[in-house]
Coordinates of C-alpha atoms and ligand atoms in Angstrom, one line a residue:
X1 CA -9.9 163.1 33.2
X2 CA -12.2 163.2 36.3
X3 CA -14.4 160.6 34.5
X4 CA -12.0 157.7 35.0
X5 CA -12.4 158.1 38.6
X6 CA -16.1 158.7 38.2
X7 CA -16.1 155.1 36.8
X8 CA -13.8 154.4 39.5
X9 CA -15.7 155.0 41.8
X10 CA -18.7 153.8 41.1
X11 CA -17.9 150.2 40.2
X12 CA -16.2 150.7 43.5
X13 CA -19.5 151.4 44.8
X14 CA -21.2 148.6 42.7
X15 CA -19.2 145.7 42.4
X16 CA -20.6 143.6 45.8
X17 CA -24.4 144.1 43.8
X18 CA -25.6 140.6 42.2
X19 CA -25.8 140.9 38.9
X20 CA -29.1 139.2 38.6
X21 CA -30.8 142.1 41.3
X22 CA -30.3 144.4 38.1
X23 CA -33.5 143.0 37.0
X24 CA -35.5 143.5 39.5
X25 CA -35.9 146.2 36.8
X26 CA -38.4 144.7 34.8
X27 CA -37.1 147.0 31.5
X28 CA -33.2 145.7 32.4
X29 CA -33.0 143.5 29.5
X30 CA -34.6 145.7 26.7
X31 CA -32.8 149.1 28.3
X32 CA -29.4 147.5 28.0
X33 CA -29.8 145.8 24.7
X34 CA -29.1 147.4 21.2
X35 CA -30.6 146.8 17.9
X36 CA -29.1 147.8 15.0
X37 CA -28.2 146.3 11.4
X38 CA -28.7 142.6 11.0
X39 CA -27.8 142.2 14.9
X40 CA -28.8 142.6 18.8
X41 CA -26.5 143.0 21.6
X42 CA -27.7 142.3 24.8
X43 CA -25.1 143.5 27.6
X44 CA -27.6 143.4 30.0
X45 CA -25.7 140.5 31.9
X46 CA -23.3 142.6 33.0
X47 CA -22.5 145.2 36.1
X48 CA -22.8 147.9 33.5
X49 CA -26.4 150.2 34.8
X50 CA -27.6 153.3 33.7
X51 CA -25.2 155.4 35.8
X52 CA -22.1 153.6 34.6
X53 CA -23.5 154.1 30.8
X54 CA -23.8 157.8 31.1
X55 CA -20.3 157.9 32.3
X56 CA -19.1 155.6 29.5
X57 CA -20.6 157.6 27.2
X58 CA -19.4 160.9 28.8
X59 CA -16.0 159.4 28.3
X60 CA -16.0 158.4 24.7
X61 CA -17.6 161.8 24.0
X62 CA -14.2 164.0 26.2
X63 CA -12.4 161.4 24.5
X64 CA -12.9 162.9 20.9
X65 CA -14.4 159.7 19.3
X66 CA -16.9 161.4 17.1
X67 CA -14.8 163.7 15.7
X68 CA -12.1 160.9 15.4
X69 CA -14.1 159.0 13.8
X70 CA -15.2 161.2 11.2
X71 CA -11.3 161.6 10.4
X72 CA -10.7 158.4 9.8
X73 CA -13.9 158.1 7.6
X74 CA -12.6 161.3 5.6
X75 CA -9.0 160.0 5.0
X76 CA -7.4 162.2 7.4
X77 CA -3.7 160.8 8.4
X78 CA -4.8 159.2 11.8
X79 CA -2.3 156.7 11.6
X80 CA 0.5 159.2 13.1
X81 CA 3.1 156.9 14.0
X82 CA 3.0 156.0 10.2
X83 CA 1.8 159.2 8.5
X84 CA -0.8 157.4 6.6
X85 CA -5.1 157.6 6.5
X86 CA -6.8 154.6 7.7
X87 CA -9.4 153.6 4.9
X88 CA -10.3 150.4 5.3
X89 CA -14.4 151.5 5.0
X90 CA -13.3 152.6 1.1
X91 CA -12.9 148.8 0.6
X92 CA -16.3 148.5 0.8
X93 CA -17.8 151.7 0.3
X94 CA -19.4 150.7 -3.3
X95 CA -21.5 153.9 -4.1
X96 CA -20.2 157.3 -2.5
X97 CA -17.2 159.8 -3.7
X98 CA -14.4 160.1 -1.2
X99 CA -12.0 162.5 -2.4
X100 CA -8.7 162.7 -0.2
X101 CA -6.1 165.6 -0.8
X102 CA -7.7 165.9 -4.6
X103 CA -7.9 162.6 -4.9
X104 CA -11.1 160.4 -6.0
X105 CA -9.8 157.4 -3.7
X106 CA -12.7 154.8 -4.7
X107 CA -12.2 154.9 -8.4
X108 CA -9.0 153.5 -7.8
X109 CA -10.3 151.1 -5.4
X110 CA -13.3 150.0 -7.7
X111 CA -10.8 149.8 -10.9
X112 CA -9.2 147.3 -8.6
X113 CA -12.3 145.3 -7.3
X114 CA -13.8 145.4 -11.1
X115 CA -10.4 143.8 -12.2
X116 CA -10.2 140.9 -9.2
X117 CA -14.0 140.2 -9.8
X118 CA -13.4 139.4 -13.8
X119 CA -10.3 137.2 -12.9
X120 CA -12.4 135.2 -10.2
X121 CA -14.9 135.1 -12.8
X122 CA -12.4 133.3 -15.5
X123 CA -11.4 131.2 -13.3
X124 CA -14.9 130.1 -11.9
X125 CA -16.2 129.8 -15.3
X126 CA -12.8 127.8 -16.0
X127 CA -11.5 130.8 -18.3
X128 CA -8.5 131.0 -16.8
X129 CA -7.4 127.7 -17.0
X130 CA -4.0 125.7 -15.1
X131 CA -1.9 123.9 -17.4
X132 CA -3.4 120.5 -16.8
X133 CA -6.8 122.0 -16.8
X134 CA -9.6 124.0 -14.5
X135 CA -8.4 125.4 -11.4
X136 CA -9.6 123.2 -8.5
X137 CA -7.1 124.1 -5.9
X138 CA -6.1 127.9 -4.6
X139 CA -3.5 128.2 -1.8
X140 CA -3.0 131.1 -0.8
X141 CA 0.3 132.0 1.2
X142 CA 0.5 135.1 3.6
X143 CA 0.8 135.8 6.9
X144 CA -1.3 137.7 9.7
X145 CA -3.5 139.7 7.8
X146 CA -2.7 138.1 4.6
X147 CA -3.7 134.7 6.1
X148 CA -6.6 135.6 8.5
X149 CA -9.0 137.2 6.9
X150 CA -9.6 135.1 4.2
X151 CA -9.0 132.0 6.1
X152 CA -11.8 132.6 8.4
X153 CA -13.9 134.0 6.1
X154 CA -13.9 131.1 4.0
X155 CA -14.4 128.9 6.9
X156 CA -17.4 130.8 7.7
X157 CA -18.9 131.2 4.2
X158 CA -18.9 127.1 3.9
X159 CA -22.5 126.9 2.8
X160 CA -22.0 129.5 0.0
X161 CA -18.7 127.8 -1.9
X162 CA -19.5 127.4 -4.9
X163 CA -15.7 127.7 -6.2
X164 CA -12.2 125.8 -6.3
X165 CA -11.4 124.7 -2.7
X166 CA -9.1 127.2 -0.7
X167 CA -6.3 126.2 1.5
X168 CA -4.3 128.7 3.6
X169 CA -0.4 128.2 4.1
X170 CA 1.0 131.2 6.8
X171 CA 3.7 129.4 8.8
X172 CA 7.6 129.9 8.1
X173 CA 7.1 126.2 9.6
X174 CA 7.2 123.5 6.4
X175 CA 5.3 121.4 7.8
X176 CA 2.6 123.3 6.7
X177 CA 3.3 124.4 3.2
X178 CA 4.2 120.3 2.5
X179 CA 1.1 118.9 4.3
X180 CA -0.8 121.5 2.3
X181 CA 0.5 121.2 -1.4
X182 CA 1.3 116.9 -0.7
X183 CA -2.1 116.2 -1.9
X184 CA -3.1 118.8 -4.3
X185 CA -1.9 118.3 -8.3
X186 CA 0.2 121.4 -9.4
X187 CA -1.3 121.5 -12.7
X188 CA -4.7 122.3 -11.5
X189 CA -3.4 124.8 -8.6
X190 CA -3.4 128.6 -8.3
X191 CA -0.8 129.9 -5.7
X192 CA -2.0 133.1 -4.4
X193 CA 1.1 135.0 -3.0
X194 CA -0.8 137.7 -0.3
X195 CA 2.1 140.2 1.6
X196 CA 1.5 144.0 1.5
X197 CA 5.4 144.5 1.5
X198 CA 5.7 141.4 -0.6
X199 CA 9.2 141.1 2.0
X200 CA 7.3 138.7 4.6
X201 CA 9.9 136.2 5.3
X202 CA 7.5 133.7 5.9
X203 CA 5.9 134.4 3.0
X204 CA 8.7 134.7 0.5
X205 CA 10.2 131.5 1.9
X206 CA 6.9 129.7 1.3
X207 CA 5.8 131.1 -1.7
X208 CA 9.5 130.2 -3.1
X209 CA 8.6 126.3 -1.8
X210 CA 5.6 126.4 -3.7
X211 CA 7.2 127.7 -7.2
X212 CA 10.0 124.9 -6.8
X213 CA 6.6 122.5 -6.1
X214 CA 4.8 124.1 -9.4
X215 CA 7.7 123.6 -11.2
X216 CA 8.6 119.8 -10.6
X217 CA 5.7 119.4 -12.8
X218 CA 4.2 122.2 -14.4
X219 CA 6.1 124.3 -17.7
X220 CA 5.3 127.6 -16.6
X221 CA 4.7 127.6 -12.9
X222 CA 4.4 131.7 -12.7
X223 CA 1.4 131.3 -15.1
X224 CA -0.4 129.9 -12.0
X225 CA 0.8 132.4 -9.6
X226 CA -1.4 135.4 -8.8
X227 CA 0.0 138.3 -6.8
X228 CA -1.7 140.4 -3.9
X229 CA 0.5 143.3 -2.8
X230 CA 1.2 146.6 -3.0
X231 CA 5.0 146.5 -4.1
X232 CA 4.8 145.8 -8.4
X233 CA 8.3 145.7 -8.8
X234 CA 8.7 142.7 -6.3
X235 CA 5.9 140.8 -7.6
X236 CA 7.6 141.3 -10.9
X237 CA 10.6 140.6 -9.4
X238 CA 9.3 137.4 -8.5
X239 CA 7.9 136.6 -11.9
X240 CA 4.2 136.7 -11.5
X241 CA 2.4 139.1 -14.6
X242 CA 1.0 142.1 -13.8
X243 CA -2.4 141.1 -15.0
X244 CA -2.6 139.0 -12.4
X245 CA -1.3 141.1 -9.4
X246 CA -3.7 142.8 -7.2
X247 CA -2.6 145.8 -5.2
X248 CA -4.1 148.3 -2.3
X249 CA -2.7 151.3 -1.0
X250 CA -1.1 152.1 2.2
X251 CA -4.0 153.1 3.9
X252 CA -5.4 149.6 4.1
X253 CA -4.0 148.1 7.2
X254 CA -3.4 144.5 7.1
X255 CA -5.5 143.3 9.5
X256 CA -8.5 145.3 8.1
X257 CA -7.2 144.0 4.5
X258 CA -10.3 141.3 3.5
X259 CA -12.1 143.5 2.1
X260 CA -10.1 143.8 -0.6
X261 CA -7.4 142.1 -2.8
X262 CA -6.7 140.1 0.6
X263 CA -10.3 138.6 0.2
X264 CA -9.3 137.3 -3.5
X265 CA -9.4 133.5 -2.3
X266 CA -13.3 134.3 -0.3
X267 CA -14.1 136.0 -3.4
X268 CA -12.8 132.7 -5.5
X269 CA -14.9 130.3 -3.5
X270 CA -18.0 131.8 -2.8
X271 CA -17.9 134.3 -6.0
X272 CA -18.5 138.1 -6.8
X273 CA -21.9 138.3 -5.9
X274 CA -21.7 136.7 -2.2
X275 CA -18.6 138.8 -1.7
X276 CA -20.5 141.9 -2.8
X277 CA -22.9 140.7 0.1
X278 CA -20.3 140.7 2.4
X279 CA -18.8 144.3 1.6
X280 CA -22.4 145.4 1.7
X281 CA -23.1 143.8 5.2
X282 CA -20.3 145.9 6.1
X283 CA -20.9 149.0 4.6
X284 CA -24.4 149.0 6.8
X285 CA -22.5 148.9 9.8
X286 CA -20.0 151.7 8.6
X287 CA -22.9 154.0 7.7
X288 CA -24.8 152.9 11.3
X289 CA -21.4 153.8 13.3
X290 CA -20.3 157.1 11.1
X291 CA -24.0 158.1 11.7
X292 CA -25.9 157.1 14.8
X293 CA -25.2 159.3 18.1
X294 CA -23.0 157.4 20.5
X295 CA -25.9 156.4 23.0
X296 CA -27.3 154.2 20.0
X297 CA -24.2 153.2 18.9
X298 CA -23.2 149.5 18.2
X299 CA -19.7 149.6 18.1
X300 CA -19.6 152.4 20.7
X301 CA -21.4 150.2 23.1
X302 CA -19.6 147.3 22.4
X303 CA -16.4 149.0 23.2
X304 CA -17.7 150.5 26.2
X305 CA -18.2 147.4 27.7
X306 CA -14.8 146.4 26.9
X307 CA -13.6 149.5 28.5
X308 CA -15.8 148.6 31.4
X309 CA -14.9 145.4 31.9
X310 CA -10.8 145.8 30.9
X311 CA -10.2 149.6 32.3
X312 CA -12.5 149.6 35.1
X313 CA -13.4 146.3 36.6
X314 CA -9.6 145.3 35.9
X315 CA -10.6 141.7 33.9
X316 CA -7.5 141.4 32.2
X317 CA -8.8 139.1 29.1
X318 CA -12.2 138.5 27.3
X319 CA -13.0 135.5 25.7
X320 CA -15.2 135.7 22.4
X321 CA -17.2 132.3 22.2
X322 CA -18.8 132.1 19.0
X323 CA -21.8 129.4 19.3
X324 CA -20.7 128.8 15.4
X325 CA -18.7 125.7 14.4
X326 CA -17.9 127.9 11.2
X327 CA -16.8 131.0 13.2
X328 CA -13.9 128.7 14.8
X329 CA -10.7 131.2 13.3
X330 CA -12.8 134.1 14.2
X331 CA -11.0 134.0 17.9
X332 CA -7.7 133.8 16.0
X333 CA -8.3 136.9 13.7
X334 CA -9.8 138.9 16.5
X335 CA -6.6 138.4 18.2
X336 CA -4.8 140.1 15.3
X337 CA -7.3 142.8 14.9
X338 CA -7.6 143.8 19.1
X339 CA -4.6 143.1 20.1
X340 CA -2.2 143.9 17.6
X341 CA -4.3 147.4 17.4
X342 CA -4.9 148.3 21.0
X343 CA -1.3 145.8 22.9
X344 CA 0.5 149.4 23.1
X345 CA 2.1 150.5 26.3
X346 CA 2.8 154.4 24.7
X347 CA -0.1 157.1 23.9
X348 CA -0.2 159.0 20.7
X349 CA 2.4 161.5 22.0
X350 CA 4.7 158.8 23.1
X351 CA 4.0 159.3 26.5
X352 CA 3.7 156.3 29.1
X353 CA -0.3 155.1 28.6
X354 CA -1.7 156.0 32.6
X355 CA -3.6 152.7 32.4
X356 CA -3.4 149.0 30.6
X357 CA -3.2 148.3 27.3
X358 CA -6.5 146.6 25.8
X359 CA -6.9 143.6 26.8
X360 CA -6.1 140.0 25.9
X361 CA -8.6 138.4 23.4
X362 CA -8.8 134.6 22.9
X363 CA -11.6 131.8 22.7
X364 CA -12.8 128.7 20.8
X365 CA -16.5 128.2 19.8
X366 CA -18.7 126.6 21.6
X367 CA -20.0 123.7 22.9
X368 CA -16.4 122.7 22.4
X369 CA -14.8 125.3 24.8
X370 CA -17.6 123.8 27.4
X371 CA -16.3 120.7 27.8
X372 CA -12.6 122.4 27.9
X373 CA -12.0 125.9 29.4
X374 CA -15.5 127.1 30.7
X375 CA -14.5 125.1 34.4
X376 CA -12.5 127.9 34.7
X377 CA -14.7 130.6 33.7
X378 CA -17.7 129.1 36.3
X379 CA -15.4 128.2 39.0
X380 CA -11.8 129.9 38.8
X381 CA -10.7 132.8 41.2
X382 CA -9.9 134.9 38.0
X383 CA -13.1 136.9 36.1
X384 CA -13.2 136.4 32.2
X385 CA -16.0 138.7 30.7
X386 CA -17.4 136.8 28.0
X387 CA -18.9 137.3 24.6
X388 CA -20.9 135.3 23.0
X389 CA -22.2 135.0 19.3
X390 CA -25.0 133.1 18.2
X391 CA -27.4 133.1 14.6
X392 CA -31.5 132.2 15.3
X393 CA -30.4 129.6 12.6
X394 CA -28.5 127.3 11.1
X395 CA -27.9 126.3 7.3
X396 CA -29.5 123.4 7.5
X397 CA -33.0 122.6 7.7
X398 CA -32.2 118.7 8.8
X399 CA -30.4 119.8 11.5
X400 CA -32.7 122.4 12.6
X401 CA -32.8 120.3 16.3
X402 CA -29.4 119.8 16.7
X403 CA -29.3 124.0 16.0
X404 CA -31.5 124.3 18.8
X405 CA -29.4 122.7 21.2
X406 CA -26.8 124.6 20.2
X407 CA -29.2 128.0 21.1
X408 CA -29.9 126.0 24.4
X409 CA -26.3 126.1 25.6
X410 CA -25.3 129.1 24.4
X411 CA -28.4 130.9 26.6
X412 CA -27.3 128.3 29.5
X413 CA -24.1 129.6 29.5
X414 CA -24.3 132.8 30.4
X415 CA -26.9 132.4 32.4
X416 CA -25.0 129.7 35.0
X417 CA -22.3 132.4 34.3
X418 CA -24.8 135.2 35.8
X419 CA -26.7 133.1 37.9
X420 CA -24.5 130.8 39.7
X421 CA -25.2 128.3 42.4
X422 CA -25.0 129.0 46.1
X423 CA -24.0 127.1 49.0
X424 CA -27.6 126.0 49.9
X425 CA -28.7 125.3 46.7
X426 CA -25.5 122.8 46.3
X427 CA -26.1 121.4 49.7
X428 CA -29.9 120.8 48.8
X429 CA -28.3 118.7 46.0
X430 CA -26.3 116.5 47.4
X431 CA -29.0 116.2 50.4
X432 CA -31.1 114.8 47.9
X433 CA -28.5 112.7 46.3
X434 CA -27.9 111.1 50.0
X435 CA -25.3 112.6 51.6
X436 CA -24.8 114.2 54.9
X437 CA -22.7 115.7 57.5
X438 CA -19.0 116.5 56.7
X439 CA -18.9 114.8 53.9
X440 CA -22.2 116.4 52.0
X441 CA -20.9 120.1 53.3
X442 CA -17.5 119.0 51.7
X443 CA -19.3 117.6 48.1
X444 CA -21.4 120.5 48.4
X445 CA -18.3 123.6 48.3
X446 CA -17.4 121.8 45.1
X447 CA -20.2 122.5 43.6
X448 CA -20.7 126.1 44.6
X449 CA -20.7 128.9 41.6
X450 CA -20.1 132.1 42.4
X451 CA -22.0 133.6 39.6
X452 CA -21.9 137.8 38.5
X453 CA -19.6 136.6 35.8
X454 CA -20.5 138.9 33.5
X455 CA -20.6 138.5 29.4
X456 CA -22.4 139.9 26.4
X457 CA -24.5 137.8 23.4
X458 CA -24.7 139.1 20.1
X459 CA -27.5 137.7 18.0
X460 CA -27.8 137.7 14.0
X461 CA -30.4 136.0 12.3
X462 CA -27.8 133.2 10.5
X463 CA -24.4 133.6 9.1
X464 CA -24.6 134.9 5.9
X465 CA -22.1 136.7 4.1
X466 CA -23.6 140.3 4.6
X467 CA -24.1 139.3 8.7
X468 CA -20.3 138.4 8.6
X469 CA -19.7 141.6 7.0
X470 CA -21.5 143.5 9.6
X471 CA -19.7 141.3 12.4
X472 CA -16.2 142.5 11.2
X473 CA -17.0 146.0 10.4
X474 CA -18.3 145.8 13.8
X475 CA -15.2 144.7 15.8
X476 CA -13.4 147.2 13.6
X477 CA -14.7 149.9 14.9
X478 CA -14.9 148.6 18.5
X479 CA -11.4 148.2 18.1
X480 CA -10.8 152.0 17.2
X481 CA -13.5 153.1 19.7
X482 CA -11.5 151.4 22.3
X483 CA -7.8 152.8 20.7
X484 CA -9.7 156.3 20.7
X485 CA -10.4 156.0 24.5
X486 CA -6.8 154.6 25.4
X487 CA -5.2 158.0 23.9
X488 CA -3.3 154.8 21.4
X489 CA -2.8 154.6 17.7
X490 CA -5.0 151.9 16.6
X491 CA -3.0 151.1 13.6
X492 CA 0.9 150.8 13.9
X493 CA 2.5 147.5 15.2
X494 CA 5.9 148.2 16.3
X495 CA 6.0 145.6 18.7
X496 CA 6.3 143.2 15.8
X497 CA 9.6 144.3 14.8
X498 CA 12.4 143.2 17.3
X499 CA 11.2 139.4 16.9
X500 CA 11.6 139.6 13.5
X501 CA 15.1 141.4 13.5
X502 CA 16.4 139.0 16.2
X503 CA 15.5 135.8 13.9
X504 CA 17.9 137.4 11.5
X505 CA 20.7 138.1 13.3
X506 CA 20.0 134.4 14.5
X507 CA 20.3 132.8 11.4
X508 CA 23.7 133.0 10.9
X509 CA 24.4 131.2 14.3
X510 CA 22.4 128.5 13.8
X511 CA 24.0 128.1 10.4
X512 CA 27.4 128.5 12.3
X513 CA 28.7 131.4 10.4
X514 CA 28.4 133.7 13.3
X515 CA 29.4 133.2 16.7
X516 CA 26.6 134.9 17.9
X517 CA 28.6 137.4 20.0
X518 CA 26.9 139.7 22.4
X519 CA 24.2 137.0 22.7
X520 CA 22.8 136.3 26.1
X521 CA 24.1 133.0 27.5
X522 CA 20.8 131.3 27.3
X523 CA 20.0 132.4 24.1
X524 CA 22.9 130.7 22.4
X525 CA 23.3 127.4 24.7
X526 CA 19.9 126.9 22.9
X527 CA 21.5 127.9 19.6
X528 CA 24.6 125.9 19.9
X529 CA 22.4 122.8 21.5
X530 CA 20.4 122.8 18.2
X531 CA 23.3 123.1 15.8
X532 CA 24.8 120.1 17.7
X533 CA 21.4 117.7 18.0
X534 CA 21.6 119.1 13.9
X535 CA 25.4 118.2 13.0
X536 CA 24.9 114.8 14.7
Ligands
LIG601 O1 4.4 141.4 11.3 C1 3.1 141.9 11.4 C2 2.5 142.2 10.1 O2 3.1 143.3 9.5 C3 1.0 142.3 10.2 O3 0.6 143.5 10.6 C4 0.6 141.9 8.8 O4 -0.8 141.6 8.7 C5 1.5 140.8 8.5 O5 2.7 141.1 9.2 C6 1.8 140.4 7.1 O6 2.3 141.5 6.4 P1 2.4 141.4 4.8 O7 1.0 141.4 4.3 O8 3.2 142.7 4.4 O9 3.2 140.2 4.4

């Protein structure tokens, strides 16, 4: 497509202009900001001007993205490597009809939510009882996007628990199933087991540590286990009741999974009605995407920067910075969702992609990542775009100040990012602090920023539950904008599979059944190192 060299080209032809000479434009920040929903994204701090829009938006329009996006909204099988609809917006989608091959989809999918809202109900109200009394503990096991969904979302949704605490156990590692379950009483526990295939070996091996845990103490231990998967005959299999076991259909992909039966331990702390906040904050932003034209598009926008900054300016990475202690695991499950989406190295038709994959995602919240990482970001040779998120508010009133500062270095941030500090200006600085000749030229290269590193802030007014709806529906569909452009399916993960075959086949060697022939050398020194430090 003669766009991509458009693009090409003109970044080509842009890239030596100062980021901050874009507004000289007095209208730069309000032209290159979008409103819509609970949120505003200002991407005026980047190279991105009104040429390199048009051309942005030229692409995702050749690219098909409207009509894509209608598909997937309309249950068409857009998940080609797997056959299967991509529905994820049903989840949430509380009023409308979607029919699908002659099909009502969301009766099925409100039959469901009706039936996980009643049990988090009993066991709020302290209905549903353990066998030593009310439920104060859930721990839920899964893995990916049985794990990280509801693990940030919980963490987010702090100031609205109102439930039984929620832990989170995901690692094959049992470290963390024993550190979590050492201080919790069994008889007051509920053990969610989350895995779509229910086959998760991580998840089968834990959830298997924590029956022979609930039964050391507890008479019935599967009366305490509740299910989340779409396979009934292994979660009967494993002994759980069906009224308990919560399933979804294929067309929900695990990492867009909260929003449904994956959500079961959000809905359990924060209850029915917040979650129905969150699925509604969510919904907005489905209806905003599926309906505004691309020019006013939030998600479109946001994944044409990322196209921009990845595809065309070459930044290999982005770093999300949410200025939001409770956002902290929204780095890690934006890592799931980008990269496990958009990491493919083939096109739809299985030919080789003509450009990178999407990019690498990663991040910690700030101020922390300020007094870590951001050195780099200022002053290394390498550019990371990066994206912050920041509410107008806190939760708490009494901290309103400290809330402020937080504000204060966000805004700082990507200013000094934008801004930078030249040569003079540094040399001025250590004039005035009393140095001279070599040694104040020397001081004074240190302290140099180059500036024109560009980054993005969303702003919502606090973290609510419907805002952190709209936040996640909004990297959803950024995500598939982005897929869209890269030719990729959005919504396989093959590249999952050989790691996972591999640890089988390794078993056996580490258990010294198997010689492990037609292993590399390196591979099974390690192995046979291990099994020796083990025998010893
Ligand atoms: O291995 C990757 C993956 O399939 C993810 O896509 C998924 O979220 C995770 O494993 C967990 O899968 P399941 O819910 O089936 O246990």
């Amino acid at each position: 497509m003669n766009i991509w060299n458009d693009l090409a080209r003109h970044h080509a032809a842009t890239a030596s202009r100062p980021l901050l000479a874009l507004f000289d434009d007095p209208a730069r920040a309000s032209g290159f900001s979008i409103e819509a929903c609970d949120f505003l994204l200002d991407y005026s701090k980047t190279g991105i001007d009104a040429e390199a829009r048009a051309l942005l938006l030229s692409l995702a329009e050749a690219s098909g993205v409207e009509a894509r996006r209608e598909a997937m909204f309309t249950g068409a099988a857009i998940n080609e490597t797997e056959g299967r609809a991509v529905l994820h917006t049903a989840l949430r989608n509380m009023q409308g009809r979607l029919e699908v091959a002659g099909y009502e989809v969301l009766a099925e999918t409100r039959a469901t939510y009706a039936r996980l809202a009643a049990f988090a109900r009993a066991l709020r109200e302290g209905r549903f009882r353990g066998q030593g009394g009310v439920i104060t503990d859930v721990v839920n096991i899964g893995i990916g996007g049985s794990d990280l969904g509801p693990a940030m979302a919980v963490l987010a949704l702090a100031p609205y628990h109102t439930g039984p605490r929620c832990h989170f156990v995901s690692n094959v590692d049992g470290a963390q199933v024993a550190d979590v379950l050492r201080p919790l009483d069994p008889e007051t526990t509920l053990v969610i087991v989350a895995s779509k295939t229910f086959t998760t070996i991580e998840t089968m091996t834990n959830a298997a540590a924590a029956r022979a845990w609930m039964a050391a103490k507890v008479a019935d231990p599967a009366a305490q286990f509740a299910a989340v998967s779409s396979d009934l005959d292994r979660t009967a299999a494993f002994g759980i009741a069906p009224e308990r076991v919560f399933g979804f259909a294929d067309w929900v992909g695990g990492r867009f999974s909260v929003w449904g039966p994956v959500g079961l331990p959000l809905m359990l702390a924060i209850g029915p009605a917040h979650f129905e906040a969150f699925l509604a904050g969510a919904a907005e932003m489905d209806a905003h995407f599926r309906a505004a034209p691309l020019a006013r598009n939030l998600p479109v926008l946001l994944a044409l920067v990322g196209v921009w900054h990845n595809q065309i300016c070459g930044y290999a990475t982005r770093a999300v910075l949410p200025y939001e202690q409770r956002l902290s695991r929204l780095p890690a499950y934006l890592q799931q969702l980008e990269m496990e989406s958009n990491g493919k190295r083939v096109a739809m038709d299985g030919s080789d992609l003509p450009r990178h994959s999407g990019p690498i995602v990663w991040g910690e919240p700030g101020t922390n990542g300020q007094h870590a990482f951001f050195q780099l970001l200022h002053q290394g040779t390498r550019i990371v775009p990066c994206e912050f998120l920041l509410a107008a508010e806190g939760h708490e009133p009494w901290l309103d100040h400290q809330h402020l500062l937080l504000v204060a270095n966000c805004l700082a941030q990507s200013e000094a990012l934008m801004r930078g500090r030249s040569l003079a200006e540094a040399t001025q600085l250590m004039q005035a602090s009393g140095l001279s000749g070599d040694e104040c030229d020397r001081q004074a290269r240190h302290r140099v920023f180059p500036g024109n590193r560009p980054s993005t802030t969303l702003l919502y007014p606090r973290l609510t539950p419907h805002v952190l709806g709209g936040i996640l529906a909004l990297y959803e569909h950024r995500v598939f904008c982005e897929g869209v452009i890269l030719g990729i399916n959005s919504f396989d993960q093959w590249g999952v599979e050989l790691g996972k075959e591999l640890a089988l086949a390794l078993a056996p060697v580490l258990a010294g059944t198997d010689a492990g022939g037609g292993k590399d050398a390196s591979t099974l020194a390690l192995a046979n190192r291990i099994r020796a430090i083990r025998d010893h």
